[in-house]
PDB file of C-alpha atoms in Angstrom:
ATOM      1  CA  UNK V 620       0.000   0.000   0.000  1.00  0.00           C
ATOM      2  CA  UNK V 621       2.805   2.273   0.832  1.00  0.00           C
ATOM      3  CA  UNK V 622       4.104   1.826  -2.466  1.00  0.00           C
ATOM      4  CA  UNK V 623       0.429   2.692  -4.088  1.00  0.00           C
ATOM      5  CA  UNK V 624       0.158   5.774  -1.996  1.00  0.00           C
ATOM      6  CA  UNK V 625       3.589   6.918  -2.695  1.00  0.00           C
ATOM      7  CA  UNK V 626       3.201   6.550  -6.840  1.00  0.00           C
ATOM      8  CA  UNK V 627       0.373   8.258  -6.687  1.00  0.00           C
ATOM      9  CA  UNK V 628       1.213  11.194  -4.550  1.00  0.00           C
ATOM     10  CA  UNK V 629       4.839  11.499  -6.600  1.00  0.00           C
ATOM     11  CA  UNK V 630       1.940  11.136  -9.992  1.00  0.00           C
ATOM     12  CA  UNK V 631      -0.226  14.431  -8.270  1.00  0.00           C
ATOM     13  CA  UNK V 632       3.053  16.002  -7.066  1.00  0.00           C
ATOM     14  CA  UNK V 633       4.431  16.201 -10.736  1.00  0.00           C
ATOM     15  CA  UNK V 634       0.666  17.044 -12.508  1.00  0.00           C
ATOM     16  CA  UNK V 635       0.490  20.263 -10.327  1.00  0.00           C
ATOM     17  CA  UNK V 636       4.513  21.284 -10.561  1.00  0.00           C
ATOM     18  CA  UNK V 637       4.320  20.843 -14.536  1.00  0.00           C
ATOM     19  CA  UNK V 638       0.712  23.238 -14.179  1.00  0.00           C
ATOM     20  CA  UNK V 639       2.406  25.519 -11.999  1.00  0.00           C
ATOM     21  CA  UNK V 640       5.646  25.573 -14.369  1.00  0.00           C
ATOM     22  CA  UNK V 641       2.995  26.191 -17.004  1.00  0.00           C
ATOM     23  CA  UNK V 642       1.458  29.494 -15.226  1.00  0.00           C
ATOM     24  CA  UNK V 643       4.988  30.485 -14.179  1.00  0.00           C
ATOM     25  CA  UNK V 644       6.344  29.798 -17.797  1.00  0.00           C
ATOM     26  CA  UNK V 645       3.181  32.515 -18.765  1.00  0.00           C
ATOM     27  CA  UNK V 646       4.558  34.881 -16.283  1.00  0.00           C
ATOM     28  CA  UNK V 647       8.273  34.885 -16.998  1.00  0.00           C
ATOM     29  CA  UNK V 648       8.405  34.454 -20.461  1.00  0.00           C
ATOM     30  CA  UNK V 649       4.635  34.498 -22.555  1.00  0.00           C
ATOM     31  CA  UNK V 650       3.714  37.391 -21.536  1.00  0.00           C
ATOM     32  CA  UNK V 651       6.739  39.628 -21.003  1.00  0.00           C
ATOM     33  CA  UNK V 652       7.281  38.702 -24.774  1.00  0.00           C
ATOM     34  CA  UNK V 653       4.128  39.930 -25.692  1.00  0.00           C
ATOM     35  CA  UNK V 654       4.620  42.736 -23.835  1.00  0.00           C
ATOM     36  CA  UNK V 655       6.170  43.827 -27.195  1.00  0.00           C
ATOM     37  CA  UNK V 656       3.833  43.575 -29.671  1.00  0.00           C
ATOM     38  CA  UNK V 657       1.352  45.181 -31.350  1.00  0.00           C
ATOM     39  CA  UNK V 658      -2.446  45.181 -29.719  1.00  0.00           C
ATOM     40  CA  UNK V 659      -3.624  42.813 -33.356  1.00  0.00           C
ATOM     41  CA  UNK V 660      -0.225  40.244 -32.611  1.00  0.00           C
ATOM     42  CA  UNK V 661      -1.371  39.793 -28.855  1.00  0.00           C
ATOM     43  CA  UNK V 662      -5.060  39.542 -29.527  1.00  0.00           C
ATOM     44  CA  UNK V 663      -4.185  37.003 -32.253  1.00  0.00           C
ATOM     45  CA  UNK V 664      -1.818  35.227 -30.633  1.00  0.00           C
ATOM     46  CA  UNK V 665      -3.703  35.014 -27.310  1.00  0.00           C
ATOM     47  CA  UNK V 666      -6.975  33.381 -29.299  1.00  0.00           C
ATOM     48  CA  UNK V 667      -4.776  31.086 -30.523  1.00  0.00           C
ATOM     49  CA  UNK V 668      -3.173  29.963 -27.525  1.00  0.00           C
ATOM     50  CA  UNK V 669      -6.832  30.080 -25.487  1.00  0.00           C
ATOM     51  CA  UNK V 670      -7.410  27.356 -27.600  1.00  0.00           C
ATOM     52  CA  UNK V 671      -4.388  25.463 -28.560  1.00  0.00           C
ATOM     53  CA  UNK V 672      -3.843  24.748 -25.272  1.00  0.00           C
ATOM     54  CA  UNK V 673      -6.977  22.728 -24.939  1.00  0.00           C
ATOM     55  CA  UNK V 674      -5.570  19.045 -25.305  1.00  0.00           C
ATOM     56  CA  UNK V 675      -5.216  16.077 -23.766  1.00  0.00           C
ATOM     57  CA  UNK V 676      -1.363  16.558 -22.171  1.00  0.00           C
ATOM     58  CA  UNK V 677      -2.900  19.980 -21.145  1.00  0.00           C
ATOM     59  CA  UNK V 678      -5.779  18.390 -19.709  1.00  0.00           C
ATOM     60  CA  UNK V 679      -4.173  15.479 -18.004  1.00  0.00           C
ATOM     61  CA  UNK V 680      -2.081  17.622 -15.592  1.00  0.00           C
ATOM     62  CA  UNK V 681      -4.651  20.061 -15.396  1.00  0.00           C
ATOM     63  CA  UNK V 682      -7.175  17.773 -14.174  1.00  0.00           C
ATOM     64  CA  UNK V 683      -5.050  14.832 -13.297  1.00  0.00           C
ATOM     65  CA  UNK V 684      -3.181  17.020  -9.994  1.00  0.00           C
ATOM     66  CA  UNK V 685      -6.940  17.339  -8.939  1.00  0.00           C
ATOM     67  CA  UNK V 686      -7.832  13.603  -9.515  1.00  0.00           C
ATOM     68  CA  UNK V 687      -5.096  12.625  -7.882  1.00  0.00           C
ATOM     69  CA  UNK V 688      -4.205  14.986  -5.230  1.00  0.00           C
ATOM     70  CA  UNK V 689      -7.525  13.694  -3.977  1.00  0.00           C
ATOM     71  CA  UNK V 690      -7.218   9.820  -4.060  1.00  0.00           C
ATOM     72  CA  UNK V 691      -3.850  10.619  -2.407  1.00  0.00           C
ATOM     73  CA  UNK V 692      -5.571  12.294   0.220  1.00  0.00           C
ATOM     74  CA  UNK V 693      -8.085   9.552   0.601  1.00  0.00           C
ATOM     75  CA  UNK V 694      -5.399   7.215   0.603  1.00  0.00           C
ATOM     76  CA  UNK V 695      -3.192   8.882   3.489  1.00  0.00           C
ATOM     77  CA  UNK V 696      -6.349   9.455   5.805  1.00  0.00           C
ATOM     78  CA  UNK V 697      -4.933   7.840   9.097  1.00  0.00           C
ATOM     79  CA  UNK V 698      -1.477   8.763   8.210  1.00  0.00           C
ATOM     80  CA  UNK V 699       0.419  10.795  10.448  1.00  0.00           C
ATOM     81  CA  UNK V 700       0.155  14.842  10.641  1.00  0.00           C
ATOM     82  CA  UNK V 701       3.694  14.355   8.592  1.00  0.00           C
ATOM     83  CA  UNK V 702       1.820  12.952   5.614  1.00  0.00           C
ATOM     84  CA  UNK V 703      -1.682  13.747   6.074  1.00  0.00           C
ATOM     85  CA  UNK V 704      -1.215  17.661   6.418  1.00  0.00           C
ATOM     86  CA  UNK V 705       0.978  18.496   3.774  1.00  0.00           C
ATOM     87  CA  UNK V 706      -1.205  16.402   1.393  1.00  0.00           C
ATOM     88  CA  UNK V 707      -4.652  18.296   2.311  1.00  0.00           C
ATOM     89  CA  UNK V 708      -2.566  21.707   2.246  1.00  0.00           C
ATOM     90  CA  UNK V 709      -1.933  20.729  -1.372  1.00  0.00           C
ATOM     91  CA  UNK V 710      -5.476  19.439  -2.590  1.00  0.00           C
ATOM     92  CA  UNK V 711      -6.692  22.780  -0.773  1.00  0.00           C
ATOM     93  CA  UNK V 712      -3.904  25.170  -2.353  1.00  0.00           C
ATOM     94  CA  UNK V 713      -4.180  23.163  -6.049  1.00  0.00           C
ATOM     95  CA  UNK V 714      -8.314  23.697  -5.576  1.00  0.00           C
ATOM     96  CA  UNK V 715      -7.698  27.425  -4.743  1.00  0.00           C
ATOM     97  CA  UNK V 716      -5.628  27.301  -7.956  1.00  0.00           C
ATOM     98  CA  UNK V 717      -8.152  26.103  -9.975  1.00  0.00           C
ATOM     99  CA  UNK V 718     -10.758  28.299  -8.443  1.00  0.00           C
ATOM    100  CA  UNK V 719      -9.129  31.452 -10.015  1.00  0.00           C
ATOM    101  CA  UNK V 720      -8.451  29.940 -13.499  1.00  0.00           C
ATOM    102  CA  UNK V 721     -12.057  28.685 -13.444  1.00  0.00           C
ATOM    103  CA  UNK V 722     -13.511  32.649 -12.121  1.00  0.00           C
ATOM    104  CA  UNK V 723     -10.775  34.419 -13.580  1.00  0.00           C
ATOM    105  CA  UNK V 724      -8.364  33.469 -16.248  1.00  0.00           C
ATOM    106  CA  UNK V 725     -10.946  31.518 -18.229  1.00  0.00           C
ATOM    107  CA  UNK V 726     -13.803  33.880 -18.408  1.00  0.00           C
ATOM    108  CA  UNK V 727     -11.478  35.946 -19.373  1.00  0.00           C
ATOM    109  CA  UNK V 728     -10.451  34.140 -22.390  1.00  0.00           C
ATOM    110  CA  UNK V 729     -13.596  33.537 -23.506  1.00  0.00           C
ATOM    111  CA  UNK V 730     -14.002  37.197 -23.610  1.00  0.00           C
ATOM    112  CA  UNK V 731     -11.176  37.770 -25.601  1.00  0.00           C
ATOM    113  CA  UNK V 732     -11.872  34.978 -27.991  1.00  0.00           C
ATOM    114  CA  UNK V 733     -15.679  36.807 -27.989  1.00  0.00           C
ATOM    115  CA  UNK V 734     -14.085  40.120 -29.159  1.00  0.00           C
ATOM    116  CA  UNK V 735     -13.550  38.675 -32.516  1.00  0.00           C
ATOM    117  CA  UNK V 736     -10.796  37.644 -35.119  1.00  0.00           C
ATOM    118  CA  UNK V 737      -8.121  40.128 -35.381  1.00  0.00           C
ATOM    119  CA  UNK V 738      -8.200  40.497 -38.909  1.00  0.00           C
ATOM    120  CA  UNK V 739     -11.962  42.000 -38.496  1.00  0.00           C
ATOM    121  CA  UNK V 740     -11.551  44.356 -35.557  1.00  0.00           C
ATOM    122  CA  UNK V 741     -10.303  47.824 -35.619  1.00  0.00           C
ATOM    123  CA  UNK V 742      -7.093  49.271 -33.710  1.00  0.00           C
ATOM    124  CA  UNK V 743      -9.584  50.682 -31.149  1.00  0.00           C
ATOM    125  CA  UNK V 744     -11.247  47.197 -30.987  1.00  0.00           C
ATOM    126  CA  UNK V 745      -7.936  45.335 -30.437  1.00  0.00           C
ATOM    127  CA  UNK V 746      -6.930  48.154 -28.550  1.00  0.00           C
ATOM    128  CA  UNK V 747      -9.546  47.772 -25.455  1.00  0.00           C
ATOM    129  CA  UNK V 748      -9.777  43.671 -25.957  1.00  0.00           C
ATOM    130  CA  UNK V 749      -5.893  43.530 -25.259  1.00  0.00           C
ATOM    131  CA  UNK V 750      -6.516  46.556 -22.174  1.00  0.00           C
ATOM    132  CA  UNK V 751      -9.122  44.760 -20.364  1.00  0.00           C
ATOM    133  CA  UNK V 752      -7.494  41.434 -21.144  1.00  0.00           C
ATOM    134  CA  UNK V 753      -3.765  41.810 -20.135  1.00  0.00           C
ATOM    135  CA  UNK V 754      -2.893  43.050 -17.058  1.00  0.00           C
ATOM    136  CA  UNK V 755      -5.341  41.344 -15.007  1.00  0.00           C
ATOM    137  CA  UNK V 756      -5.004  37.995 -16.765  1.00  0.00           C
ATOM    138  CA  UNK V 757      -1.203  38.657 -15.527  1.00  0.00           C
ATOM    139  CA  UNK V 758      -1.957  39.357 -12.601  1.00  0.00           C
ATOM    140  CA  UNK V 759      -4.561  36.097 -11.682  1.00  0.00           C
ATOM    141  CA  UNK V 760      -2.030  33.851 -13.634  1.00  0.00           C
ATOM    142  CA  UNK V 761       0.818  35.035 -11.239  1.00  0.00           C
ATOM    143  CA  UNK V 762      -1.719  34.457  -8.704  1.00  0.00           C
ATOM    144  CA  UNK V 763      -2.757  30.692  -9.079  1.00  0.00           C
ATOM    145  CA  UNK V 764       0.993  30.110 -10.196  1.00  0.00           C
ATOM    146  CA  UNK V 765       1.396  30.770  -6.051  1.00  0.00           C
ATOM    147  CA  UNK V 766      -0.990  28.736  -5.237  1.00  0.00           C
ATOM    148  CA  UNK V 767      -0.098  26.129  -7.619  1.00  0.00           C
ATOM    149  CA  UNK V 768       3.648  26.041  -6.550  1.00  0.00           C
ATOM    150  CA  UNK V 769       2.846  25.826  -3.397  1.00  0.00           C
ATOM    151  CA  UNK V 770       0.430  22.866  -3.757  1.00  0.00           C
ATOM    152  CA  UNK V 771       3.215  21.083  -5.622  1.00  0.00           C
ATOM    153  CA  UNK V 772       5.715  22.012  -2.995  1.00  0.00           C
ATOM    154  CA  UNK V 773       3.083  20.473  -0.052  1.00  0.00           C
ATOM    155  CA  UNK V 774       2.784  17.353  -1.949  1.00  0.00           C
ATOM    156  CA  UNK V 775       6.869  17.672  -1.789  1.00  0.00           C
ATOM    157  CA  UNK V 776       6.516  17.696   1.838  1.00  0.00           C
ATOM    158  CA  UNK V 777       3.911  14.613   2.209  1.00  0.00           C
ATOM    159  CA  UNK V 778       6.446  12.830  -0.228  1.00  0.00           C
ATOM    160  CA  UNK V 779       8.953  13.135   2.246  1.00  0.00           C
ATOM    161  CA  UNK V 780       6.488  12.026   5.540  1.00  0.00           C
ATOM    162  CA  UNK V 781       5.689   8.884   3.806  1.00  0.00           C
TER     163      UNK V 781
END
């Protein structure tokens, strides 16, 4: 059983560091980049990414540190405060994570992807789409990247109760 318990915490431990990579990837390097371009690049380039990323790798960590985090948690009830903690810390912290891409960052995708295709929209168009988009889908990505990082760092810490 200890073996079980220990794949599959090491399985929700490595699901929520490669989402929180993802977010912090967004952070360090997506968005800075875009930074630099032109309100019709971003917009375009944004839509595109809003739904490129919707696959199955994407959705496997994405939903898979959930899944998991939780039959790990379910698994280590009875476990010492060493194990049992951590691992709840991180199903909490991962759930907080997805809370704010689910009220947040999504909507606001949608919103974007609503505003219509580049090629059709006017500089003042692209202009407010990219002004109420950016900053604040910056912001709530840097946000749930926290939460995110520490989730995967909690699981860290079960890892090493077990």
């Amino acid at each position: 059983m200890d073996v079980v318990r220990g794949a599959l915490l090491v399985i929700s431990t490595l699901a929520v560091g490669f989402q929180a990579g993802l977010f912090y990837t967004f952070g360090v390097s997506v968005m800075r980049t875009l930074k630099g371009v032109d309100d019709k690049t971003f917009v375009n380039v944004m839509q595109r990414i809003n739904r490129d990323i919707q696959n199955a790798g994407f959705g496997l960590t994405f939903a898979g540190g959930l899944v998991f985090g939780v039959i790990s948690l379910l698994l280590v009830l009875g476990s010492g405060a060493a194990v049992l903690a951590p691992v709840i810390i991180g199903v909490v912290l991962y759930i907080i994570s997805l809370g704010i891409t689910f009220r947040g960052n999504i909507p606001m995708n949608i919103r974007l992807d609503r505003a219509g295709h580049p090629d059709k929209l006017s500089n003042e168009a692209l202009s407010s789409a990219r002004k109420q988009f950016e900053d604040p889908w910056t912001r709530a990505n840097a946000i749930r990247m926290l939460f995110a990082l520490g989730a995967a760092a909690a699981f860290c810490v079960g890892l090493i109760g077990l």
